[in-house]
Short mmCIF file of the N, C-alpha and C atoms (twelve columns), coordinates in Angstrom:
data_MODEL
# 
_entry.id   MODEL 
# 
loop_
_atom_site.group_PDB 
_atom_site.id 
_atom_site.type_symbol 
_atom_site.label_atom_id 
_atom_site.label_alt_id 
_atom_site.label_comp_id 
_atom_site.label_asym_id 
_atom_site.label_seq_id 
_atom_site.Cartn_x 
_atom_site.Cartn_y 
_atom_site.Cartn_z 
_atom_site.pdbx_PDB_model_num 
ATOM 1   N N  . GLN A 1   136.924 58.628 52.730 1 
ATOM 2   C CA . GLN A 1   136.481 58.230 51.403 1 
ATOM 3   C C  . GLN A 1   137.351 57.094 50.898 1 
ATOM 4   N N  . VAL A 2   136.775 56.233 50.066 1 
ATOM 5   C CA . VAL A 2   137.503 55.091 49.531 1 
ATOM 6   C C  . VAL A 2   137.219 54.984 48.050 1 
ATOM 7   N N  . GLN A 3   138.228 54.599 47.294 1 
ATOM 8   C CA . GLN A 3   138.067 54.353 45.865 1 
ATOM 9   C C  . GLN A 3   138.250 52.869 45.613 1 
ATOM 10  N N  . LEU A 4   137.427 52.332 44.726 1 
ATOM 11  C CA . LEU A 4   137.390 50.898 44.494 1 
ATOM 12  C C  . LEU A 4   137.688 50.587 43.032 1 
ATOM 13  N N  . VAL A 5   138.524 49.578 42.812 1 
ATOM 14  C CA . VAL A 5   138.864 49.156 41.458 1 
ATOM 15  C C  . VAL A 5   138.731 47.640 41.373 1 
ATOM 16  N N  . GLU A 6   137.820 47.195 40.514 1 
ATOM 17  C CA . GLU A 6   137.605 45.764 40.314 1 
ATOM 18  C C  . GLU A 6   138.529 45.233 39.224 1 
ATOM 19  N N  . SER A 7   138.856 43.959 39.323 1 
ATOM 20  C CA . SER A 7   139.629 43.279 38.295 1 
ATOM 21  C C  . SER A 7   139.304 41.804 38.339 1 
ATOM 22  N N  . GLY A 8   139.728 41.086 37.298 1 
ATOM 23  C CA . GLY A 8   139.555 39.643 37.286 1 
ATOM 24  C C  . GLY A 8   138.431 39.138 36.407 1 
ATOM 25  N N  . GLY A 9   137.670 40.052 35.825 1 
ATOM 26  C CA . GLY A 9   136.601 39.623 34.941 1 
ATOM 27  C C  . GLY A 9   137.140 39.060 33.641 1 
ATOM 28  N N  . GLY A 10  136.255 38.473 32.846 1 
ATOM 29  C CA . GLY A 10  136.671 37.922 31.572 1 
ATOM 30  C C  . GLY A 10  135.642 36.978 31.015 1 
ATOM 31  N N  . LEU A 11  136.069 36.217 30.020 1 
ATOM 32  C CA . LEU A 11  135.223 35.244 29.353 1 
ATOM 33  C C  . LEU A 11  135.598 33.849 29.837 1 
ATOM 34  N N  . VAL A 12  134.611 33.088 30.234 1 
ATOM 35  C CA . VAL A 12  134.853 31.738 30.736 1 
ATOM 36  C C  . VAL A 12  133.721 30.836 30.270 1 
ATOM 37  N N  . GLN A 13  134.022 29.569 30.101 1 
ATOM 38  C CA . GLN A 13  132.996 28.605 29.724 1 
ATOM 39  C C  . GLN A 13  132.161 28.206 30.926 1 
ATOM 40  N N  . ALA A 14  130.954 27.803 30.671 1 
ATOM 41  C CA . ALA A 14  130.081 27.322 31.741 1 
ATOM 42  C C  . ALA A 14  130.777 26.196 32.494 1 
ATOM 43  N N  . GLY A 15  130.655 26.252 33.812 1 
ATOM 44  C CA . GLY A 15  131.320 25.279 34.662 1 
ATOM 45  C C  . GLY A 15  132.683 25.732 35.139 1 
ATOM 46  N N  . GLY A 16  133.193 26.787 34.554 1 
ATOM 47  C CA . GLY A 16  134.501 27.302 34.923 1 
ATOM 48  C C  . GLY A 16  134.461 28.199 36.146 1 
ATOM 49  N N  . SER A 17  135.628 28.771 36.449 1 
ATOM 50  C CA . SER A 17  135.773 29.607 37.637 1 
ATOM 51  C C  . SER A 17  136.479 30.912 37.296 1 
ATOM 52  N N  . LEU A 18  136.182 31.910 38.084 1 
ATOM 53  C CA . LEU A 18  136.882 33.187 38.027 1 
ATOM 54  C C  . LEU A 18  136.985 33.719 39.441 1 
ATOM 55  N N  . ARG A 19  138.026 34.502 39.684 1 
ATOM 56  C CA . ARG A 19  138.114 35.208 40.956 1 
ATOM 57  C C  . ARG A 19  138.210 36.700 40.682 1 
ATOM 58  N N  . LEU A 20  137.244 37.418 41.183 1 
ATOM 59  C CA . LEU A 20  137.250 38.869 41.074 1 
ATOM 60  C C  . LEU A 20  137.943 39.464 42.295 1 
ATOM 61  N N  . SER A 21  138.644 40.542 42.049 1 
ATOM 62  C CA . SER A 21  139.284 41.282 43.133 1 
ATOM 63  C C  . SER A 21  138.781 42.714 43.122 1 
ATOM 64  N N  . CYS A 22  138.733 43.287 44.292 1 
ATOM 65  C CA . CYS A 22  138.362 44.690 44.421 1 
ATOM 66  C C  . CYS A 22  139.389 45.334 45.342 1 
ATOM 67  N N  . ALA A 23  140.217 46.182 44.781 1 
ATOM 68  C CA . ALA A 23  141.249 46.867 45.547 1 
ATOM 69  C C  . ALA A 23  140.740 48.233 45.985 1 
ATOM 70  N N  . ALA A 24  140.918 48.506 47.258 1 
ATOM 71  C CA . ALA A 24  140.440 49.773 47.809 1 
ATOM 72  C C  . ALA A 24  141.609 50.667 48.169 1 
ATOM 73  N N  . SER A 25  141.473 51.909 47.815 1 
ATOM 74  C CA . SER A 25  142.461 52.898 48.237 1 
ATOM 75  C C  . SER A 25  141.836 53.773 49.314 1 
ATOM 76  N N  . GLY A 26  142.654 54.450 50.044 1 
ATOM 77  C CA . GLY A 26  142.126 55.245 51.135 1 
ATOM 78  C C  . GLY A 26  142.386 54.564 52.460 1 
ATOM 79  N N  . ARG A 27  141.965 55.216 53.501 1 
ATOM 80  C CA . ARG A 27  142.257 54.720 54.826 1 
ATOM 81  C C  . ARG A 27  141.083 53.947 55.411 1 
ATOM 82  N N  . SER A 28  141.383 53.164 56.400 1 
ATOM 83  C CA . SER A 28  140.364 52.481 57.194 1 
ATOM 84  C C  . SER A 28  139.544 51.469 56.412 1 
ATOM 85  N N  . PHE A 29  140.177 50.781 55.467 1 
ATOM 86  C CA . PHE A 29  139.454 49.754 54.707 1 
ATOM 87  C C  . PHE A 29  138.833 48.738 55.652 1 
ATOM 88  N N  . SER A 30  139.512 48.411 56.729 1 
ATOM 89  C CA . SER A 30  139.031 47.370 57.637 1 
ATOM 90  C C  . SER A 30  137.755 47.765 58.364 1 
ATOM 91  N N  . SER A 31  137.340 49.009 58.246 1 
ATOM 92  C CA . SER A 31  136.105 49.441 58.884 1 
ATOM 93  C C  . SER A 31  134.914 49.424 57.930 1 
ATOM 94  N N  . TYR A 32  135.130 49.035 56.695 1 
ATOM 95  C CA . TYR A 32  134.070 49.032 55.685 1 
ATOM 96  C C  . TYR A 32  133.460 47.643 55.508 1 
ATOM 97  N N  . ASN A 33  132.161 47.598 55.498 1 
ATOM 98  C CA . ASN A 33  131.477 46.418 54.978 1 
ATOM 99  C C  . ASN A 33  131.610 46.450 53.459 1 
ATOM 100 N N  . MET A 34  131.774 45.288 52.863 1 
ATOM 101 C CA . MET A 34  131.994 45.236 51.418 1 
ATOM 102 C C  . MET A 34  130.955 44.348 50.750 1 
ATOM 103 N N  . GLY A 35  130.543 44.751 49.567 1 
ATOM 104 C CA . GLY A 35  129.559 43.968 48.844 1 
ATOM 105 C C  . GLY A 35  129.910 43.823 47.367 1 
ATOM 106 N N  . TRP A 36  129.382 42.787 46.776 1 
ATOM 107 C CA . TRP A 36  129.454 42.581 45.330 1 
ATOM 108 C C  . TRP A 36  128.025 42.585 44.782 1 
ATOM 109 N N  . PHE A 37  127.829 43.323 43.711 1 
ATOM 110 C CA . PHE A 37  126.569 43.372 43.010 1 
ATOM 111 C C  . PHE A 37  126.849 43.113 41.539 1 
ATOM 112 N N  . ARG A 38  125.788 42.828 40.797 1 
ATOM 113 C CA . ARG A 38  125.973 42.627 39.367 1 
ATOM 114 C C  . ARG A 38  124.768 43.152 38.606 1 
ATOM 115 N N  . ARG A 39  125.012 43.511 37.355 1 
ATOM 116 C CA . ARG A 39  123.949 43.948 36.469 1 
ATOM 117 C C  . ARG A 39  123.977 43.093 35.223 1 
ATOM 118 N N  . PRO A 40  123.074 42.109 35.121 1 
ATOM 119 C CA . PRO A 40  123.013 41.286 33.905 1 
ATOM 120 C C  . PRO A 40  122.538 42.132 32.732 1 
ATOM 121 N N  . PRO A 41  122.812 41.712 31.521 1 
ATOM 122 C CA . PRO A 41  122.387 42.489 30.359 1 
ATOM 123 C C  . PRO A 41  120.873 42.690 30.342 1 
ATOM 124 N N  . GLY A 42  120.451 43.937 30.224 1 
ATOM 125 C CA . GLY A 42  119.042 44.250 30.138 1 
ATOM 126 C C  . GLY A 42  118.258 44.113 31.425 1 
ATOM 127 N N  . LYS A 43  118.964 43.920 32.539 1 
ATOM 128 C CA . LYS A 43  118.264 43.719 33.813 1 
ATOM 129 C C  . LYS A 43  118.735 44.727 34.857 1 
ATOM 130 N N  . GLU A 44  118.044 44.734 35.984 1 
ATOM 131 C CA . GLU A 44  118.405 45.618 37.074 1 
ATOM 132 C C  . GLU A 44  119.619 45.066 37.829 1 
ATOM 133 N N  . ARG A 45  120.273 45.979 38.527 1 
ATOM 134 C CA . ARG A 45  121.367 45.562 39.403 1 
ATOM 135 C C  . ARG A 45  120.837 44.662 40.510 1 
ATOM 136 N N  . GLU A 46  121.626 43.653 40.859 1 
ATOM 137 C CA . GLU A 46  121.191 42.726 41.900 1 
ATOM 138 C C  . GLU A 46  122.339 42.392 42.835 1 
ATOM 139 N N  . PHE A 47  121.959 42.045 44.035 1 
ATOM 140 C CA . PHE A 47  122.922 41.678 45.060 1 
ATOM 141 C C  . PHE A 47  123.534 40.318 44.756 1 
ATOM 142 N N  . VAL A 48  124.823 40.176 45.037 1 
ATOM 143 C CA . VAL A 48  125.508 38.898 44.867 1 
ATOM 144 C C  . VAL A 48  126.021 38.378 46.212 1 
ATOM 145 N N  . ALA A 49  126.849 39.164 46.881 1 
ATOM 146 C CA . ALA A 49  127.457 38.711 48.133 1 
ATOM 147 C C  . ALA A 49  127.945 39.910 48.934 1 
ATOM 148 N N  . ALA A 50  128.110 39.714 50.227 1 
ATOM 149 C CA . ALA A 50  128.630 40.774 51.078 1 
ATOM 150 C C  . ALA A 50  129.405 40.167 52.233 1 
ATOM 151 N N  . VAL A 51  130.339 40.949 52.751 1 
ATOM 152 C CA . VAL A 51  131.129 40.533 53.908 1 
ATOM 153 C C  . VAL A 51  131.226 41.717 54.856 1 
ATOM 154 N N  . SER A 52  131.106 41.423 56.133 1 
ATOM 155 C CA . SER A 52  131.164 42.490 57.132 1 
ATOM 156 C C  . SER A 52  132.575 43.023 57.278 1 
ATOM 157 N N  . TRP A 53  132.697 44.150 57.956 1 
ATOM 158 C CA . TRP A 53  133.991 44.793 58.115 1 
ATOM 159 C C  . TRP A 53  135.016 43.881 58.771 1 
ATOM 160 N N  . SER A 54  134.553 43.015 59.671 1 
ATOM 161 C CA . SER A 54  135.464 42.115 60.383 1 
ATOM 162 C C  . SER A 54  135.726 40.828 59.626 1 
ATOM 163 N N  . GLY A 55  134.904 40.586 58.609 1 
ATOM 164 C CA . GLY A 55  134.993 39.310 57.913 1 
ATOM 165 C C  . GLY A 55  134.202 38.217 58.594 1 
ATOM 166 N N  . GLY A 56  133.584 38.553 59.721 1 
ATOM 167 C CA . GLY A 56  132.902 37.533 60.491 1 
ATOM 168 C C  . GLY A 56  131.537 37.137 59.970 1 
ATOM 169 N N  . ARG A 57  130.971 37.964 59.125 1 
ATOM 170 C CA . ARG A 57  129.663 37.648 58.571 1 
ATOM 171 C C  . ARG A 57  129.694 37.767 57.064 1 
ATOM 172 N N  . THR A 58  129.151 36.768 56.415 1 
ATOM 173 C CA . THR A 58  129.006 36.812 54.966 1 
ATOM 174 C C  . THR A 58  127.563 36.485 54.606 1 
ATOM 175 N N  . MET A 59  127.140 36.955 53.468 1 
ATOM 176 C CA . MET A 59  125.809 36.631 52.968 1 
ATOM 177 C C  . MET A 59  125.850 36.541 51.455 1 
ATOM 178 N N  . PHE A 60  124.931 35.757 50.910 1 
ATOM 179 C CA . PHE A 60  124.924 35.481 49.481 1 
ATOM 180 C C  . PHE A 60  123.503 35.495 48.942 1 
ATOM 181 N N  . ALA A 61  123.383 35.883 47.698 1 
ATOM 182 C CA . ALA A 61  122.116 35.715 47.006 1 
ATOM 183 C C  . ALA A 61  121.846 34.227 46.828 1 
ATOM 184 N N  . ASP A 62  120.586 33.857 46.838 1 
ATOM 185 C CA . ASP A 62  120.241 32.439 46.680 1 
ATOM 186 C C  . ASP A 62  120.792 31.873 45.383 1 
ATOM 187 N N  . SER A 63  120.853 32.690 44.361 1 
ATOM 188 C CA . SER A 63  121.277 32.207 43.047 1 
ATOM 189 C C  . SER A 63  122.754 31.819 42.999 1 
ATOM 190 N N  . VAL A 64  123.533 32.257 43.975 1 
ATOM 191 C CA . VAL A 64  124.969 31.953 43.945 1 
ATOM 192 C C  . VAL A 64  125.430 31.135 45.152 1 
ATOM 193 N N  . LYS A 65  124.535 30.866 46.082 1 
ATOM 194 C CA . LYS A 65  124.913 30.091 47.261 1 
ATOM 195 C C  . LYS A 65  125.476 28.739 46.874 1 
ATOM 196 N N  . GLY A 66  126.578 28.387 47.520 1 
ATOM 197 C CA . GLY A 66  127.221 27.116 47.231 1 
ATOM 198 C C  . GLY A 66  128.172 27.160 46.051 1 
ATOM 199 N N  . ARG A 67  128.131 28.246 45.296 1 
ATOM 200 C CA . ARG A 67  129.030 28.367 44.142 1 
ATOM 201 C C  . ARG A 67  130.031 29.512 44.310 1 
ATOM 202 N N  . PHE A 68  129.613 30.576 44.957 1 
ATOM 203 C CA . PHE A 68  130.461 31.761 45.136 1 
ATOM 204 C C  . PHE A 68  130.873 31.876 46.599 1 
ATOM 205 N N  . THR A 69  132.070 32.382 46.816 1 
ATOM 206 C CA . THR A 69  132.507 32.740 48.165 1 
ATOM 207 C C  . THR A 69  133.081 34.152 48.140 1 
ATOM 208 N N  . ILE A 70  132.974 34.825 49.259 1 
ATOM 209 C CA . ILE A 70  133.514 36.166 49.390 1 
ATOM 210 C C  . ILE A 70  134.495 36.169 50.545 1 
ATOM 211 N N  . SER A 71  135.580 36.879 50.371 1 
ATOM 212 C CA . SER A 71  136.580 36.982 51.422 1 
ATOM 213 C C  . SER A 71  137.257 38.337 51.327 1 
ATOM 214 N N  . ARG A 72  137.970 38.676 52.377 1 
ATOM 215 C CA . ARG A 72  138.688 39.948 52.369 1 
ATOM 216 C C  . ARG A 72  140.039 39.792 53.026 1 
ATOM 217 N N  . ASP A 73  140.970 40.594 52.568 1 
ATOM 218 C CA . ASP A 73  142.295 40.645 53.156 1 
ATOM 219 C C  . ASP A 73  142.522 42.103 53.537 1 
ATOM 220 N N  . ASN A 74  142.327 42.412 54.795 1 
ATOM 221 C CA . ASN A 74  142.421 43.802 55.224 1 
ATOM 222 C C  . ASN A 74  143.847 44.342 55.144 1 
ATOM 223 N N  . ALA A 75  144.824 43.446 55.204 1 
ATOM 224 C CA . ALA A 75  146.214 43.884 55.074 1 
ATOM 225 C C  . ALA A 75  146.511 44.354 53.658 1 
ATOM 226 N N  . LYS A 76  145.759 43.814 52.693 1 
ATOM 227 C CA . LYS A 76  145.958 44.181 51.288 1 
ATOM 228 C C  . LYS A 76  144.870 45.121 50.778 1 
ATOM 229 N N  . ASN A 77  143.960 45.512 51.660 1 
ATOM 230 C CA . ASN A 77  142.855 46.393 51.250 1 
ATOM 231 C C  . ASN A 77  142.091 45.828 50.054 1 
ATOM 232 N N  . THR A 78  141.826 44.542 50.103 1 
ATOM 233 C CA . THR A 78  141.219 43.875 48.956 1 
ATOM 234 C C  . THR A 78  140.116 42.922 49.402 1 
ATOM 235 N N  . VAL A 79  139.056 42.894 48.623 1 
ATOM 236 C CA . VAL A 79  137.992 41.918 48.818 1 
ATOM 237 C C  . VAL A 79  137.899 41.074 47.547 1 
ATOM 238 N N  . TYR A 80  137.592 39.803 47.730 1 
ATOM 239 C CA . TYR A 80  137.579 38.858 46.623 1 
ATOM 240 C C  . TYR A 80  136.204 38.225 46.472 1 
ATOM 241 N N  . LEU A 81  135.900 37.851 45.247 1 
ATOM 242 C CA . LEU A 81  134.709 37.058 44.969 1 
ATOM 243 C C  . LEU A 81  135.162 35.864 44.139 1 
ATOM 244 N N  . GLN A 82  135.185 34.702 44.762 1 
ATOM 245 C CA . GLN A 82  135.532 33.468 44.067 1 
ATOM 246 C C  . GLN A 82  134.266 32.888 43.480 1 
ATOM 247 N N  . MET A 83  134.246 32.708 42.180 1 
ATOM 248 C CA . MET A 83  133.052 32.238 41.484 1 
ATOM 249 C C  . MET A 83  133.357 30.901 40.825 1 
ATOM 250 N N  . ASN A 84  132.696 29.870 41.281 1 
ATOM 251 C CA . ASN A 84  132.874 28.521 40.746 1 
ATOM 252 C C  . ASN A 84  131.585 28.044 40.082 1 
ATOM 253 N N  . SER A 85  131.718 27.008 39.282 1 
ATOM 254 C CA . SER A 85  130.550 26.421 38.604 1 
ATOM 255 C C  . SER A 85  129.722 27.499 37.912 1 
ATOM 256 N N  . LEU A 86  130.392 28.329 37.179 1 
ATOM 257 C CA . LEU A 86  129.716 29.467 36.550 1 
ATOM 258 C C  . LEU A 86  128.702 29.008 35.514 1 
ATOM 259 N N  . LYS A 87  127.631 29.781 35.429 1 
ATOM 260 C CA . LYS A 87  126.545 29.503 34.510 1 
ATOM 261 C C  . LYS A 87  126.371 30.701 33.561 1 
ATOM 262 N N  . PRO A 88  125.789 30.475 32.405 1 
ATOM 263 C CA . PRO A 88  125.553 31.610 31.498 1 
ATOM 264 C C  . PRO A 88  124.750 32.740 32.150 1 
ATOM 265 N N  . GLU A 89  123.870 32.394 33.067 1 
ATOM 266 C CA . GLU A 89  123.073 33.427 33.727 1 
ATOM 267 C C  . GLU A 89  123.879 34.251 34.726 1 
ATOM 268 N N  . ASP A 90  125.134 33.886 34.964 1 
ATOM 269 C CA . ASP A 90  126.018 34.714 35.795 1 
ATOM 270 C C  . ASP A 90  126.648 35.842 34.989 1 
ATOM 271 N N  . THR A 91  126.419 35.839 33.681 1 
ATOM 272 C CA . THR A 91  126.955 36.895 32.831 1 
ATOM 273 C C  . THR A 91  126.412 38.250 33.278 1 
ATOM 274 N N  . ALA A 92  127.325 39.181 33.539 1 
ATOM 275 C CA . ALA A 92  126.924 40.486 34.056 1 
ATOM 276 C C  . ALA A 92  128.160 41.359 34.217 1 
ATOM 277 N N  . VAL A 93  127.910 42.623 34.465 1 
ATOM 278 C CA . VAL A 93  128.961 43.505 34.958 1 
ATOM 279 C C  . VAL A 93  128.913 43.417 36.485 1 
ATOM 280 N N  . TYR A 94  130.044 43.122 37.069 1 
ATOM 281 C CA . TYR A 94  130.128 42.949 38.520 1 
ATOM 282 C C  . TYR A 94  130.747 44.190 39.153 1 
ATOM 283 N N  . TYR A 95  130.087 44.655 40.204 1 
ATOM 284 C CA . TYR A 95  130.508 45.864 40.890 1 
ATOM 285 C C  . TYR A 95  130.848 45.568 42.343 1 
ATOM 286 N N  . CYS A 96  131.878 46.211 42.800 1 
ATOM 287 C CA . CYS A 96  132.263 46.173 44.202 1 
ATOM 288 C C  . CYS A 96  131.727 47.430 44.873 1 
ATOM 289 N N  . ALA A 97  131.317 47.302 46.141 1 
ATOM 290 C CA . ALA A 97  130.771 48.445 46.858 1 
ATOM 291 C C  . ALA A 97  131.233 48.431 48.308 1 
ATOM 292 N N  . ALA A 98  131.304 49.613 48.895 1 
ATOM 293 C CA . ALA A 98  131.780 49.735 50.278 1 
ATOM 294 C C  . ALA A 98  130.818 50.594 51.095 1 
ATOM 295 N N  . ASP A 99  130.709 50.229 52.354 1 
ATOM 296 C CA . ASP A 99  129.818 50.947 53.270 1 
ATOM 297 C C  . ASP A 99  130.440 50.983 54.660 1 
ATOM 298 N N  . ARG A 100 130.321 52.130 55.307 1 
ATOM 299 C CA . ARG A 100 130.851 52.232 56.667 1 
ATOM 300 C C  . ARG A 100 129.798 52.712 57.651 1 
ATOM 301 N N  . THR A 101 128.546 52.754 57.180 1 
ATOM 302 C CA . THR A 101 127.496 53.290 58.048 1 
ATOM 303 C C  . THR A 101 126.683 52.217 58.745 1 
ATOM 304 N N  . MET A 102 126.616 51.041 58.156 1 
ATOM 305 C CA . MET A 102 125.804 49.978 58.725 1 
ATOM 306 C C  . MET A 102 126.617 49.180 59.736 1 
ATOM 307 N N  . ILE A 103 125.940 48.555 60.676 1 
ATOM 308 C CA . ILE A 103 126.619 47.764 61.703 1 
ATOM 309 C C  . ILE A 103 127.300 46.555 61.100 1 
ATOM 310 N N  . THR A 104 126.655 45.959 60.084 1 
ATOM 311 C CA . THR A 104 127.228 44.781 59.446 1 
ATOM 312 C C  . THR A 104 126.894 44.809 57.969 1 
ATOM 313 N N  . ALA A 105 127.277 43.769 57.254 1 
ATOM 314 C CA . ALA A 105 127.080 43.707 55.808 1 
ATOM 315 C C  . ALA A 105 125.591 43.744 55.464 1 
ATOM 316 N N  . SER A 106 125.305 44.319 54.325 1 
ATOM 317 C CA . SER A 106 123.929 44.482 53.882 1 
ATOM 318 C C  . SER A 106 123.779 44.014 52.442 1 
ATOM 319 N N  . PRO A 107 122.622 43.442 52.103 1 
ATOM 320 C CA . PRO A 107 122.352 43.074 50.715 1 
ATOM 321 C C  . PRO A 107 121.692 44.196 49.912 1 
ATOM 322 N N  . LEU A 108 121.522 45.352 50.535 1 
ATOM 323 C CA . LEU A 108 120.818 46.445 49.892 1 
ATOM 324 C C  . LEU A 108 121.787 47.429 49.261 1 
ATOM 325 N N  . ALA A 109 121.630 47.662 47.969 1 
ATOM 326 C CA . ALA A 109 122.533 48.563 47.269 1 
ATOM 327 C C  . ALA A 109 122.504 49.971 47.848 1 
ATOM 328 N N  . ASP A 110 121.359 50.404 48.312 1 
ATOM 329 C CA . ASP A 110 121.237 51.762 48.847 1 
ATOM 330 C C  . ASP A 110 122.044 51.973 50.129 1 
ATOM 331 N N  . ASP A 111 122.472 50.894 50.755 1 
ATOM 332 C CA . ASP A 111 123.276 51.020 51.978 1 
ATOM 333 C C  . ASP A 111 124.744 51.269 51.689 1 
ATOM 334 N N  . TYR A 112 125.137 51.179 50.443 1 
ATOM 335 C CA . TYR A 112 126.547 51.326 50.081 1 
ATOM 336 C C  . TYR A 112 126.816 52.721 49.538 1 
ATOM 337 N N  . ASN A 113 127.918 53.285 50.016 1 
ATOM 338 C CA . ASN A 113 128.242 54.664 49.683 1 
ATOM 339 C C  . ASN A 113 129.209 54.805 48.520 1 
ATOM 340 N N  . TYR A 114 130.042 53.784 48.328 1 
ATOM 341 C CA . TYR A 114 131.097 53.874 47.327 1 
ATOM 342 C C  . TYR A 114 131.019 52.677 46.398 1 
ATOM 343 N N  . TRP A 115 131.279 52.948 45.126 1 
ATOM 344 C CA . TRP A 115 131.153 51.922 44.091 1 
ATOM 345 C C  . TRP A 115 132.344 51.967 43.148 1 
ATOM 346 N N  . GLY A 116 132.715 50.765 42.679 1 
ATOM 347 C CA . GLY A 116 133.721 50.688 41.641 1 
ATOM 348 C C  . GLY A 116 133.098 50.854 40.273 1 
ATOM 349 N N  . GLN A 117 133.932 50.805 39.246 1 
ATOM 350 C CA . GLN A 117 133.479 51.006 37.873 1 
ATOM 351 C C  . GLN A 117 132.903 49.739 37.259 1 
ATOM 352 N N  . GLY A 118 133.213 48.602 37.838 1 
ATOM 353 C CA . GLY A 118 132.670 47.344 37.345 1 
ATOM 354 C C  . GLY A 118 133.643 46.576 36.476 1 
ATOM 355 N N  . THR A 119 133.450 45.270 36.429 1 
ATOM 356 C CA . THR A 119 134.234 44.398 35.571 1 
ATOM 357 C C  . THR A 119 133.293 43.398 34.914 1 
ATOM 358 N N  . GLN A 120 133.494 43.174 33.636 1 
ATOM 359 C CA . GLN A 120 132.586 42.314 32.867 1 
ATOM 360 C C  . GLN A 120 132.942 40.842 33.062 1 
ATOM 361 N N  . VAL A 121 131.921 40.056 33.345 1 
ATOM 362 C CA . VAL A 121 132.048 38.601 33.393 1 
ATOM 363 C C  . VAL A 121 131.092 38.025 32.358 1 
ATOM 364 N N  . THR A 122 131.627 37.227 31.460 1 
ATOM 365 C CA . THR A 122 130.817 36.591 30.428 1 
ATOM 366 C C  . THR A 122 131.028 35.090 30.498 1 
ATOM 367 N N  . VAL A 123 129.930 34.358 30.647 1 
ATOM 368 C CA . VAL A 123 129.982 32.907 30.744 1 
ATOM 369 C C  . VAL A 123 129.314 32.337 29.501 1 
ATOM 370 N N  . SER A 124 130.076 31.611 28.722 1 
ATOM 371 C CA . SER A 124 129.550 31.023 27.491 1 
ATOM 372 C C  . SER A 124 129.029 29.619 27.752 1 
ATOM 373 N N  . SER A 125 128.020 29.253 27.004 1 
ATOM 374 C CA . SER A 125 127.407 27.923 27.192 1 
ATOM 375 C C  . SER A 125 128.066 26.884 26.303 1 
# 
């Protein structure tokens, strides 16, 4: 089992940057695929980015491609989401998720077994 804690959210102006971190406790972090999801105000949860357990594969939602990057540091049990060129429509609660059942990273929320509590990101225009 793994516990996830997100940090790094906040208020930023459009065009700015933020880096979210997700710290995992527990063993075998390096065997987990990791994902970032978000829930905009009044909307359903949506996929943002994911990285495979090895770090060798990453995937992104079309809405964030070219602006967001995902990375992981298995020595620190942490996954990061670097968000650049932020837009007001990126405003959401961002959640980190972990999965150890799939062969590689997945964009599907149902494939993830563990979730963090979320961190708020607000982008002002």
